[in-house]
Short mmCIF file of C-alpha atoms in Angstrom, two decimals:
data_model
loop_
_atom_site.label_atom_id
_atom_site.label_comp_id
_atom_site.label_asym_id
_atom_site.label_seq_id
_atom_site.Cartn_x
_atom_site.Cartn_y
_atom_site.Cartn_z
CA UNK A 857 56.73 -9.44 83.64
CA UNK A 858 56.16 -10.15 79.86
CA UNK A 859 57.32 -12.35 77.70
CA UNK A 860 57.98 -11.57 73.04
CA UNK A 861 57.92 -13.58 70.90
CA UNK A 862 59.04 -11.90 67.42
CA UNK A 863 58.80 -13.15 64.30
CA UNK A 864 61.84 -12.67 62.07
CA UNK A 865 60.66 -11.64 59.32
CA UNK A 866 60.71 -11.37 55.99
CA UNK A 867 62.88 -14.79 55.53
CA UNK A 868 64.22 -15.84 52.11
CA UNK A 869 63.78 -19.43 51.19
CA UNK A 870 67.01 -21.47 52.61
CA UNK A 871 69.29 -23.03 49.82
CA UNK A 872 71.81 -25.94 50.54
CA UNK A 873 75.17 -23.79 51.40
CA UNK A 874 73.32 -20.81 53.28
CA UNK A 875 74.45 -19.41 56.70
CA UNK A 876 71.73 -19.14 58.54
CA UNK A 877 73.47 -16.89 61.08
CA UNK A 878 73.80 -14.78 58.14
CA UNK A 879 70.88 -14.59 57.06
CA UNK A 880 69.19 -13.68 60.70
CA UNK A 881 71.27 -11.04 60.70
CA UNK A 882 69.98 -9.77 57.48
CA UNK A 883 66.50 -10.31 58.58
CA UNK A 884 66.93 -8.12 61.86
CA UNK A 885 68.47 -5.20 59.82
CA UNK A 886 65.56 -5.11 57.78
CA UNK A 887 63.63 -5.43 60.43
CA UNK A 888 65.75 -2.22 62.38
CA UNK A 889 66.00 -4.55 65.70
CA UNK A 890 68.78 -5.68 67.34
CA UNK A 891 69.49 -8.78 69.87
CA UNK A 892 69.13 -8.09 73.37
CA UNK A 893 71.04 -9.99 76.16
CA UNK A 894 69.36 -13.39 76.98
CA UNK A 895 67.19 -12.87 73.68
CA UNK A 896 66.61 -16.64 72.98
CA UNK A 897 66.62 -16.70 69.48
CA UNK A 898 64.58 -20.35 67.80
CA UNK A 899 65.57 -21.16 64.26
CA UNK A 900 62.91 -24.11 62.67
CA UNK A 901 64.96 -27.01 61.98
CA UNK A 902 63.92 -27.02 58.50
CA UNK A 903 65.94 -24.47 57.56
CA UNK A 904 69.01 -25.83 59.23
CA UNK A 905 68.46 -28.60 57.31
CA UNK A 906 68.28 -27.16 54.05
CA UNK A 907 71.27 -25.11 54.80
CA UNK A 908 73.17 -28.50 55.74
CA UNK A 909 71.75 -30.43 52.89
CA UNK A 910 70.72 -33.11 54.90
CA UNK A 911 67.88 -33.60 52.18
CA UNK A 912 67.16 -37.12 50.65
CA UNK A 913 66.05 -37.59 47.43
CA UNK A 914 63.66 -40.81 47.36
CA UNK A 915 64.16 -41.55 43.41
CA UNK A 916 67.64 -42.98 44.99
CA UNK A 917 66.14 -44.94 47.73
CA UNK A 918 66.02 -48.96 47.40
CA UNK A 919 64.54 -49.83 50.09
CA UNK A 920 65.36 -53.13 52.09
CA UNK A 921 62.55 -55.91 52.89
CA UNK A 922 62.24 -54.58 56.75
CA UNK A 923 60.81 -51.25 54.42
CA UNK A 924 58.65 -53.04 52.21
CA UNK A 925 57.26 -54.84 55.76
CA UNK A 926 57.39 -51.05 57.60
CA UNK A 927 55.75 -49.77 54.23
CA UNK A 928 52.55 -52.50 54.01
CA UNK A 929 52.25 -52.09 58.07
CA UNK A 930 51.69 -48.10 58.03
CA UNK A 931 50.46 -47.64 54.05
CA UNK A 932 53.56 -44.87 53.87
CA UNK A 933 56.26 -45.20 50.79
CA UNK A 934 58.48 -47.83 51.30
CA UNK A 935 60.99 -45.30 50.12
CA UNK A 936 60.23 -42.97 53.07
CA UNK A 937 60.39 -45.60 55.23
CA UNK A 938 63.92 -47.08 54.40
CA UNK A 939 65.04 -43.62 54.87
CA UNK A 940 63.41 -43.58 58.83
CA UNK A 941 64.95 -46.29 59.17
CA UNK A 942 68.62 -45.11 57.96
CA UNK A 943 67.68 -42.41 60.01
CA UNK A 944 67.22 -44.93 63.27
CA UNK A 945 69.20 -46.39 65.65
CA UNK A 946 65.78 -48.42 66.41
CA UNK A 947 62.21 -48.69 65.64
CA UNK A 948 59.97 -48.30 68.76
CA UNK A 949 56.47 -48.46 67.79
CA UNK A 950 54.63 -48.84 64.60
CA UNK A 951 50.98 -48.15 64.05
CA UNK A 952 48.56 -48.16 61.47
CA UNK A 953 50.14 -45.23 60.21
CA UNK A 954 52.92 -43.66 62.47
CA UNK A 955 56.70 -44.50 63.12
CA UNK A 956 58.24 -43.97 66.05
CA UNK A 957 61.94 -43.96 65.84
CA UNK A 958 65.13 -43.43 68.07
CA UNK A 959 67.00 -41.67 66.29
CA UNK A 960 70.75 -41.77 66.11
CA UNK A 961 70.90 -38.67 68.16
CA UNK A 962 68.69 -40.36 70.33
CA UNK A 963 64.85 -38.73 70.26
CA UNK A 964 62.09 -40.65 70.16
CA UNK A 965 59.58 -39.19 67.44
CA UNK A 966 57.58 -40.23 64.51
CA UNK A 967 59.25 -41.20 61.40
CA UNK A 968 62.89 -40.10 63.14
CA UNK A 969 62.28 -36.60 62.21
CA UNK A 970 61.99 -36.78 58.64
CA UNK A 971 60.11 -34.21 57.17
CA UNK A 972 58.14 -34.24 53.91
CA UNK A 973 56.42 -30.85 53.66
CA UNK A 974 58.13 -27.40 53.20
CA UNK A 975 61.31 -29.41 51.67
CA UNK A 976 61.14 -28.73 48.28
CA UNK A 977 57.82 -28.65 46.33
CA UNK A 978 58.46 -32.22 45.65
CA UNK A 979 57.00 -35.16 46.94
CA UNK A 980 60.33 -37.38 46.48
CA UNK A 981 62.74 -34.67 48.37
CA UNK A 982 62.54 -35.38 51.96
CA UNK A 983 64.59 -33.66 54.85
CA UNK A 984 66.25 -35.69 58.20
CA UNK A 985 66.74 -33.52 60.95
CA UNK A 986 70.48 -31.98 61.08
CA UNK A 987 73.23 -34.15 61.59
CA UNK A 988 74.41 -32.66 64.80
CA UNK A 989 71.18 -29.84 66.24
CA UNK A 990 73.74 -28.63 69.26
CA UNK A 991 76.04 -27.74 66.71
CA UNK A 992 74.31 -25.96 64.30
CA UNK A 993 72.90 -24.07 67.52
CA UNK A 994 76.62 -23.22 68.22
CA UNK A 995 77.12 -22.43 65.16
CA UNK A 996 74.37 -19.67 65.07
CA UNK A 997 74.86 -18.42 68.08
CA UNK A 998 78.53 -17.47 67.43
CA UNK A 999 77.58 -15.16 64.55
CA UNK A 1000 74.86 -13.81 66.86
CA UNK A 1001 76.94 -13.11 69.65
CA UNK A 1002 79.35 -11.56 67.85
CA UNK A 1003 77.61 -9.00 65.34
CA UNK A 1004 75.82 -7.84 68.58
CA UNK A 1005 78.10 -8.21 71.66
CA UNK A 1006 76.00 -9.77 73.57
CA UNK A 1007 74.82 -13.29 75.52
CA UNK A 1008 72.16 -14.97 73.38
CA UNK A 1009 70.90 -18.52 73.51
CA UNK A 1010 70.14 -20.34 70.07
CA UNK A 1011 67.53 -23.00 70.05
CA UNK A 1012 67.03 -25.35 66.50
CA UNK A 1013 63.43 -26.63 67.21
CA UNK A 1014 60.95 -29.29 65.51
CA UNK A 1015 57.45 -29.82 65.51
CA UNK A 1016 56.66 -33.65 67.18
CA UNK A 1017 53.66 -35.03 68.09
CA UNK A 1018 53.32 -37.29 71.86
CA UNK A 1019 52.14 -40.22 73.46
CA UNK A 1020 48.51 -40.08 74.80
CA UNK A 1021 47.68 -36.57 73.57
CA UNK A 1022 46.90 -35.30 69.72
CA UNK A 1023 48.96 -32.65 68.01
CA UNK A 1024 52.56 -31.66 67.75
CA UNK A 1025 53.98 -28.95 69.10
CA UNK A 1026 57.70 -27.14 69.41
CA UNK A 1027 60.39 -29.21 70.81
CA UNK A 1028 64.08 -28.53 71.12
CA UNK A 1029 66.40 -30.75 69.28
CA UNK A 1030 69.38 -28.22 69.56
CA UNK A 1031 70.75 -25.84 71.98
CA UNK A 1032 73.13 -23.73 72.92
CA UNK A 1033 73.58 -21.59 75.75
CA UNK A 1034 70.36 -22.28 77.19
CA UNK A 1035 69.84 -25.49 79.94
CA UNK A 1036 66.95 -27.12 78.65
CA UNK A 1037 65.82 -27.81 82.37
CA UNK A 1038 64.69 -25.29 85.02
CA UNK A 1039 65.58 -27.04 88.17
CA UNK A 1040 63.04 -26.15 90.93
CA UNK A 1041 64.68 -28.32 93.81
CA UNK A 1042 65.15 -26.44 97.14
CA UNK A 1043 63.14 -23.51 96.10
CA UNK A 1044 60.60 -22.33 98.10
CA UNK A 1045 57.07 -22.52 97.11
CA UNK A 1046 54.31 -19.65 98.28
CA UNK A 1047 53.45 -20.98 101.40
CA UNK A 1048 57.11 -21.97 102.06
CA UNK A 1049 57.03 -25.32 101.49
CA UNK A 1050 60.47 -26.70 99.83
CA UNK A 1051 59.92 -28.26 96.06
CA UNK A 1052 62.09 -31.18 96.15
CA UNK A 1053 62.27 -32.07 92.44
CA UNK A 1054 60.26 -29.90 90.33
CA UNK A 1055 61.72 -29.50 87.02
CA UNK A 1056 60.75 -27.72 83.85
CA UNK A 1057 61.17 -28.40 80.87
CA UNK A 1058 62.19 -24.99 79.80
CA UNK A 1059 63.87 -25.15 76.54
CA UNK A 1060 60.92 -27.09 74.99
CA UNK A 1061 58.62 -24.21 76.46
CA UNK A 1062 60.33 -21.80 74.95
CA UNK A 1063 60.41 -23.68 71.40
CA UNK A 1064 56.47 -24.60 71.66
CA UNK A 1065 55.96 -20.64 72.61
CA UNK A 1066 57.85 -19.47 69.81
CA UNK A 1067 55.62 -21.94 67.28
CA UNK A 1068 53.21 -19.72 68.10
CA UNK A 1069 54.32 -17.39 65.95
CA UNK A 1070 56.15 -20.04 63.08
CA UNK A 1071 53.01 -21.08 62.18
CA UNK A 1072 53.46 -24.52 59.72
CA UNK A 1073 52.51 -23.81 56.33
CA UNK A 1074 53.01 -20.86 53.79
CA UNK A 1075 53.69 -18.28 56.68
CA UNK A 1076 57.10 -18.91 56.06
CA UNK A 1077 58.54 -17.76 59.67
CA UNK A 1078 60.99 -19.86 60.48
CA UNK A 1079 62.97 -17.64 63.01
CA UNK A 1080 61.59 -16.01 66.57
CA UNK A 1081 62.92 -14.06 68.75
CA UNK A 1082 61.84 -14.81 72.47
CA UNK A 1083 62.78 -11.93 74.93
CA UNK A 1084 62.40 -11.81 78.16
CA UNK A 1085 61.99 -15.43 78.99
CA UNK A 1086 63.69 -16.14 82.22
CA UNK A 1087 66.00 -19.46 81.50
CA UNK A 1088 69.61 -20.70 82.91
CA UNK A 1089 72.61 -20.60 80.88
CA UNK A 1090 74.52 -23.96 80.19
CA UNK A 1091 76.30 -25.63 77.21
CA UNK A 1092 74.46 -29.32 77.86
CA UNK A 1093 73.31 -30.71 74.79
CA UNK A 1094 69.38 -30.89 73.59
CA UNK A 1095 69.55 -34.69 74.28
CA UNK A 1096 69.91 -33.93 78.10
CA UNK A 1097 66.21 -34.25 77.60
CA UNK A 1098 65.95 -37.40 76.94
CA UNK A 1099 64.91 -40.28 79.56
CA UNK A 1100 67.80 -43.01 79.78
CA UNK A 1101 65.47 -46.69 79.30
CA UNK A 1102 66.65 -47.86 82.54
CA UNK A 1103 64.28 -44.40 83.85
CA UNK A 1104 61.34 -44.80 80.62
CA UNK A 1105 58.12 -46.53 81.69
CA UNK A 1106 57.17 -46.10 78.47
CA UNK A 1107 59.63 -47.77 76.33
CA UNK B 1473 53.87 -10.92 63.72
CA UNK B 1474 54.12 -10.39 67.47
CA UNK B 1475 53.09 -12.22 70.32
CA UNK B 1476 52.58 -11.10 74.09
CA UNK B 1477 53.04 -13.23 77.21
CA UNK B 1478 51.82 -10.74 79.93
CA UNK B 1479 51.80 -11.78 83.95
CA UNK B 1480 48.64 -10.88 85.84
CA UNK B 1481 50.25 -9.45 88.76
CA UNK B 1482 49.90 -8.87 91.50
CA UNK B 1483 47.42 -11.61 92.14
CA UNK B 1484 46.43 -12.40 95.49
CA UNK B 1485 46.58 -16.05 97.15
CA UNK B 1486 43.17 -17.58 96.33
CA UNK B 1487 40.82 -19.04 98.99
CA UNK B 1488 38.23 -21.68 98.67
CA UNK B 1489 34.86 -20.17 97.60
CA UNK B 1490 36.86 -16.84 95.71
CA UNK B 1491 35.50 -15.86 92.23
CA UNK B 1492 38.74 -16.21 90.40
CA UNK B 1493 37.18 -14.49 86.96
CA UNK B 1494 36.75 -11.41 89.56
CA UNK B 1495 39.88 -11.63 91.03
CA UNK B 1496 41.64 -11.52 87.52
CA UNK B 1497 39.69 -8.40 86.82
CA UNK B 1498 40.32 -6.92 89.86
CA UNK B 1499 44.14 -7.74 88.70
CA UNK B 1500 44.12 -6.32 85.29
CA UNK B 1501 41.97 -3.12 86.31
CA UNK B 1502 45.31 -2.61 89.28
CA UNK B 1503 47.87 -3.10 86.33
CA UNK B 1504 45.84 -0.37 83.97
CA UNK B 1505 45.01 -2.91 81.20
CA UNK B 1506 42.05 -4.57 79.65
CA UNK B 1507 41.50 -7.90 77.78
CA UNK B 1508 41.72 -7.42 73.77
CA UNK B 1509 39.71 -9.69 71.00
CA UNK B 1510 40.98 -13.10 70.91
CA UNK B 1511 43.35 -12.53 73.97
CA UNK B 1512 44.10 -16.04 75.70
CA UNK B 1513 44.02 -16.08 79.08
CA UNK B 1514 46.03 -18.84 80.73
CA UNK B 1515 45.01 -20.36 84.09
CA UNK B 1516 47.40 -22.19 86.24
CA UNK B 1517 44.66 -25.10 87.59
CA UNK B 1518 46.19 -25.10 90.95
CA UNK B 1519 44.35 -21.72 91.74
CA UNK B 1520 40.86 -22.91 90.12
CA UNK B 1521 41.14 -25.60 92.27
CA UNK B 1522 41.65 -23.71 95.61
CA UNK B 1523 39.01 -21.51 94.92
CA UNK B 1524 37.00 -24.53 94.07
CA UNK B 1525 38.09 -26.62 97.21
CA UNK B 1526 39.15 -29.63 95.51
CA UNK B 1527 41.56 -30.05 98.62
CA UNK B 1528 42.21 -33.20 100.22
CA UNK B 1529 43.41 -33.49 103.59
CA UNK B 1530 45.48 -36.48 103.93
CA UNK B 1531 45.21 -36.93 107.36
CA UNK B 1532 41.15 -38.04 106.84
CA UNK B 1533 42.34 -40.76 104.34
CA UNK B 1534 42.94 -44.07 105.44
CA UNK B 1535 44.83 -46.31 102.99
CA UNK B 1536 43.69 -49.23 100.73
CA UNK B 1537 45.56 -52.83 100.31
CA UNK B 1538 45.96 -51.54 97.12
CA UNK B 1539 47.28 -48.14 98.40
CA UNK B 1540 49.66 -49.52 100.41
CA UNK B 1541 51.39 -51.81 97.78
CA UNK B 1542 51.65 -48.72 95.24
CA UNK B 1543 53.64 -46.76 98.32
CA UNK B 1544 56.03 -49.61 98.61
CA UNK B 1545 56.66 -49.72 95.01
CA UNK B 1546 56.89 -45.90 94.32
CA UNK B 1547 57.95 -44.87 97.91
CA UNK B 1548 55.11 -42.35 98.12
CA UNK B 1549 53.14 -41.47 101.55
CA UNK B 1550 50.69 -44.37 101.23
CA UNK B 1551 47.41 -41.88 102.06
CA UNK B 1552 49.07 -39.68 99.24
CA UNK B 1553 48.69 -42.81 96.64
CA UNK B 1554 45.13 -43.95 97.76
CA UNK B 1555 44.52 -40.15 97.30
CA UNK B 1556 45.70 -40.73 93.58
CA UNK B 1557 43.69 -44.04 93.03
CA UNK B 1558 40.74 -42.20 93.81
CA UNK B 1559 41.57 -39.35 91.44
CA UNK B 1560 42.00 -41.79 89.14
CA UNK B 1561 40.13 -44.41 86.27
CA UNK B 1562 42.97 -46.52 85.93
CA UNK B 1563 46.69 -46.97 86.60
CA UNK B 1564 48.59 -47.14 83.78
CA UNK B 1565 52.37 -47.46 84.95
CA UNK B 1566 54.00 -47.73 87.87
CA UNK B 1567 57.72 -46.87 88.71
CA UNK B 1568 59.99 -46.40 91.59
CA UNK B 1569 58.99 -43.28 91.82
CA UNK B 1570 55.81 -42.01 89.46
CA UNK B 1571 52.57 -43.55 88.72
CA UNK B 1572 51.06 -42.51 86.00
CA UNK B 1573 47.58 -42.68 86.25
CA UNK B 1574 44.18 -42.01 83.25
CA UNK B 1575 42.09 -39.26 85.42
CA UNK B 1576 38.67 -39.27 85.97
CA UNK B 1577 38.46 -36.47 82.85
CA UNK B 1578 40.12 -38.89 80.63
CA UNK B 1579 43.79 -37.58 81.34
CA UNK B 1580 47.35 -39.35 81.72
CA UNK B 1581 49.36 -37.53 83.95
CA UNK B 1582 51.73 -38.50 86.86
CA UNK B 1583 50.00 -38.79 90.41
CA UNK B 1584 46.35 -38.24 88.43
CA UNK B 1585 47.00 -34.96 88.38
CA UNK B 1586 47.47 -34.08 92.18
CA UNK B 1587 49.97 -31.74 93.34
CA UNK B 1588 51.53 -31.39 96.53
CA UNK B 1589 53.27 -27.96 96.06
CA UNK B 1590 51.70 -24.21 96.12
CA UNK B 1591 48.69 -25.50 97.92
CA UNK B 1592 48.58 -24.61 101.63
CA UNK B 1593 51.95 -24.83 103.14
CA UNK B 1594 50.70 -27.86 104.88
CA UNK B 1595 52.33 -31.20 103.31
CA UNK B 1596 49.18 -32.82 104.35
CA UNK B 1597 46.80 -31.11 102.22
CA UNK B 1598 47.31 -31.90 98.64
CA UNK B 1599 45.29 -30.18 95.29
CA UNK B 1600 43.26 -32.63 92.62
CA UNK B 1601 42.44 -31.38 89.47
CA UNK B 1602 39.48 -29.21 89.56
CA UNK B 1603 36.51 -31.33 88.93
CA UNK B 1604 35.44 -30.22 85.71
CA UNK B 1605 38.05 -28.01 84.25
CA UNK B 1606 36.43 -26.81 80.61
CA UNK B 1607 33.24 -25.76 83.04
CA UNK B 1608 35.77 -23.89 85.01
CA UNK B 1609 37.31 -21.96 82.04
CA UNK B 1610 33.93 -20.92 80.78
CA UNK B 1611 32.94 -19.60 84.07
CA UNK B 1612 36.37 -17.49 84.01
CA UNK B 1613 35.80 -16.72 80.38
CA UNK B 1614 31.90 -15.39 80.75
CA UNK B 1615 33.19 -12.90 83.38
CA UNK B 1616 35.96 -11.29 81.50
CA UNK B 1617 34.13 -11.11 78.08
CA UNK B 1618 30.86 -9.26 79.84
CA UNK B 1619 33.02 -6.62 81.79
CA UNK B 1620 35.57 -6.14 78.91
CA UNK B 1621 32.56 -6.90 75.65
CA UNK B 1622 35.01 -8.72 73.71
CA UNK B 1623 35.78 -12.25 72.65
CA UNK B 1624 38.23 -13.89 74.32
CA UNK B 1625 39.66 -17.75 75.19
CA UNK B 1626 40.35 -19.14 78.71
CA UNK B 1627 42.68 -22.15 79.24
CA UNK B 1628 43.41 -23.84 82.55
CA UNK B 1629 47.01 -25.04 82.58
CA UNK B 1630 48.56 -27.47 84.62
CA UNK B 1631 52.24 -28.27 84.29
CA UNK B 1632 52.59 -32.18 83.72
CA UNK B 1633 55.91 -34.14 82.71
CA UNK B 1634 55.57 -36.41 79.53
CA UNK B 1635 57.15 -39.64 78.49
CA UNK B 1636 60.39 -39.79 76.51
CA UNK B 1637 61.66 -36.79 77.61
CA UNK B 1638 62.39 -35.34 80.88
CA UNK B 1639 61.05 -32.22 82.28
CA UNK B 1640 57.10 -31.15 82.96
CA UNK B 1641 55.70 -28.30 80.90
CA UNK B 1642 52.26 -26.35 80.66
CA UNK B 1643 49.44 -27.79 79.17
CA UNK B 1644 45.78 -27.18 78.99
CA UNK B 1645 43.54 -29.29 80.90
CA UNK B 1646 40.35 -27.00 80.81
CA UNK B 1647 39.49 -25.08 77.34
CA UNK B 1648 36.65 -22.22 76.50
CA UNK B 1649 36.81 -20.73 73.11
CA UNK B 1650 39.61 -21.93 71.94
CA UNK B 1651 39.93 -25.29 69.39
CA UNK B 1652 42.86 -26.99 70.80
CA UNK B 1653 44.42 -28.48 67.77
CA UNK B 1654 44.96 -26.35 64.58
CA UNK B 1655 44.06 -28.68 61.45
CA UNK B 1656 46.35 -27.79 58.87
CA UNK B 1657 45.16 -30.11 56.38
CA UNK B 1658 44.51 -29.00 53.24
CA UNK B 1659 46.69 -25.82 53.49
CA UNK B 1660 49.69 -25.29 51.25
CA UNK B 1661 53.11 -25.06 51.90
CA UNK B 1662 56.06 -22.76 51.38
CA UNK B 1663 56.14 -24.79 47.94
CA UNK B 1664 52.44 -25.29 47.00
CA UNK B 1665 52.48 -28.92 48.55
CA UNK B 1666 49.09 -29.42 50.07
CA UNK B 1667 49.82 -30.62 53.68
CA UNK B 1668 47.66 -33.69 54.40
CA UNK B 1669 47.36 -34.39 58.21
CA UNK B 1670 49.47 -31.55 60.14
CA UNK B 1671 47.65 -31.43 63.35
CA UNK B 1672 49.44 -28.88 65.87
CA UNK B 1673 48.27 -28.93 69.66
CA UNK B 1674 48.04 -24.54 69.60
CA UNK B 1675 46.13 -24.79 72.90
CA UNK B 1676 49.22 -26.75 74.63
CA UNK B 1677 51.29 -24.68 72.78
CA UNK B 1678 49.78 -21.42 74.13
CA UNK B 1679 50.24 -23.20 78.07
CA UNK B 1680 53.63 -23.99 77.59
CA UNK B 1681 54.26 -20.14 76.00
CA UNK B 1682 52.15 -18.68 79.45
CA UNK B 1683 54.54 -21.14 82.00
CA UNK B 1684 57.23 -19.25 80.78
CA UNK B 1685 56.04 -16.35 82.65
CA UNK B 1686 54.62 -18.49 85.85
CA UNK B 1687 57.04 -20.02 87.29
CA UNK B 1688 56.77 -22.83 89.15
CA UNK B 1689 58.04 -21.20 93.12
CA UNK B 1690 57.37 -18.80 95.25
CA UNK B 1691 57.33 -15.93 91.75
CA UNK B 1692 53.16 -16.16 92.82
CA UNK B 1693 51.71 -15.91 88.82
CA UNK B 1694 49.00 -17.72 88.10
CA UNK B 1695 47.48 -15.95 85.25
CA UNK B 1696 48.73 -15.04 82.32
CA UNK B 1697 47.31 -13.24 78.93
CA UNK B 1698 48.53 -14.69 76.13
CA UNK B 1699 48.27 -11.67 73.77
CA UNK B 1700 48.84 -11.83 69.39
CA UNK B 1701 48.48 -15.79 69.41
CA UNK B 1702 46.73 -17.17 65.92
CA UNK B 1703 44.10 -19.93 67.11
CA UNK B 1704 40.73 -21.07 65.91
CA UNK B 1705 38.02 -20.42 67.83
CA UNK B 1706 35.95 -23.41 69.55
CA UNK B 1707 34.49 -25.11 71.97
CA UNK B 1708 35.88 -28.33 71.92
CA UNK B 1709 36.72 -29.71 75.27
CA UNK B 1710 40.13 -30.26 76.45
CA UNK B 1711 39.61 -33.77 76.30
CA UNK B 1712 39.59 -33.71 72.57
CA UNK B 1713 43.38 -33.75 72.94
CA UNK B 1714 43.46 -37.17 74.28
CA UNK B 1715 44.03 -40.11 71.62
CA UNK B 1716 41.98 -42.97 72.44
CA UNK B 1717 43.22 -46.08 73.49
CA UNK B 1718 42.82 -47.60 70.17
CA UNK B 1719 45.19 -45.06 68.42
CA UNK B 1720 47.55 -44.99 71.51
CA UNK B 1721 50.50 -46.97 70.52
CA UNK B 1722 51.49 -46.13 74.29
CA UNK B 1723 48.78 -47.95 76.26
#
């Protein structure tokens, strides 16, 4: 068994307005490949972004007194951090230096997502993660599916860091087409013995595989394609993910 | 850019006392291939610590006080959970159903680590970490690079859930010749901005990529070469990953 993971590449730089479906399907011309079935194709949700315009420009920022407080706390602009908190539907934890933010689509990471490098070239344009991730993945995937007849899964990941261990890695904050669990429960193991509730986070494997291959500065590939990957097919949303508090021992 | 995720199989079950460096040669010399520069080889810990014997039968333990209480909370065989204290440094939560414990290495993972499944058919017999996992890879990895005279990396994986989010993924628990963060400080961006702190956990990221290809059943693959993957080269330990309590917003 083995696993791709191909870079789509050359990208252009995303403008506000762009279809990125489009614009994967230029890539893969040039590149003389087509999408297999099951390809799981992960699209860096930077460029979705972009594309959606969800940018902020700080120069238009006031920012409230909870920001000033949030800004003297963590030594980050108080600009940037009115706009996590715009961004929030709470603040969970707040360091010397990071955020960490429920967002209103309800992840937990630092600074709810917002994004300050690859934006724009300038420090006062930030980025928020997409307004709805599941539907840009929908989105994609349509254009996919139908240029090359066949059953793809789209995945719109981000790069988040984690409790208890350093460094960020791929995470999926949009899906579609692809369950973002592998549920092991009643399988077999080698020696026979039934798993009773082994479950994978598969969709998040997949996006941390294909940031193998994104890399996270200049290399400017924002777009992988991951054949061969064995995954289940479903329509739930990216926040299926995401522990309930009643079930989070750590919030 | 291409990566590789390619399954070492067919691999046999491992016994206690089996050379598992020489069993993943004899592997790759049956499937016709050899290990390339900078191929990562991924390690599923569950078979380093078979051949390792860190087995413990749970029919020799006899339960603490303190075991007993943690069954009642968490509903977990009580020899299972004084199994788990003694894995462990501390217990950092406990719910109805995990604990998450800090390891002897330094780690915070559910059940310190020990796993019930894939171990001998026997629900009484249950699989710790291996004792000293980086040692481990470095054994593997001095094997493969003297038969095959190239450089290569060696992580031992083991597939752990995290907070926030549901679902357990690969990550690397035992590291030889490969850093596990990438620093990408000081690097530009798609725009010239110089990124100031992006820290990205490439060894974790090159676990969760090889799980992808494991499986978690009866699908018997516990090594995979990770083929194409950009990482420095070190020898950090793997418990450079953790964040210590004083920059753990979690603990």
């Amino acid at each position: 068994m083995r696993v791709e993971l191909i870079a789509v590449t050359p990208f252009p730089l995303v403008k506000q307005g762009d279809d990125i479906g489009s614009l994967i399907l230029d890539a893969l011309e040039s590149m003389g490949i087509s999408l297999e079935e099951d390809d799981a194709v992960v699209v860096a949700s930077t460029i979705v972004s972009k594309a959606e315009g969800t940018f902020i420009d700080l120069t238009t920022v006031t920012p409230s007194e909870r920001a000033r407080t949030l800004s003297s706390t963590t030594g980050k602009d108080p600009r940037l951090c009115e706009a996590i908190l715009r961004a929030s539907k709470r603040i969970l934890k707040v360091g010397p230096g990071p955020i960490i933010a429920e967002t209103h689509h309800g992840f937990i990471c630092a600074s709810a997502g917002i994004d300050t490098s690859n934006v724009a070239g300038n420090n006062d344009i930030v980025c928020t993660l997409p307004e709805d991730p599941d539907r840009s993945a929908r989105t994609i995937r349509a254009t996919l599916e139908e240029t090359f007849d066949t059953r793809v899964a789209v995945i719109v990941s981000d790069t988040q860091g984690r409790p208890f261990r350093i460094g960020a890695l791929g995470v999926s904050v949009g899906l579609s087409g692809i369950d973002p669990v592998w549920r092991y429960k009643g399988e077999k193991d080698l020696y026979g013995y039934t798993l009773n509730a082994s479950v994978i986070a598969r969709a998040d494997e997949v996006a941390a595989a294909a940031d193998l291959v994104m890399g996270q500065s200049n290399e400017g590939i924002p777009v992988v394609i991951v054949r061969g990957a064995r995954y289940r097919r479903s329509d739930d949303p990216a926040t299926t993910y995401i522990r309930d508090v009643q079930n989070d021992l750590f919030r």
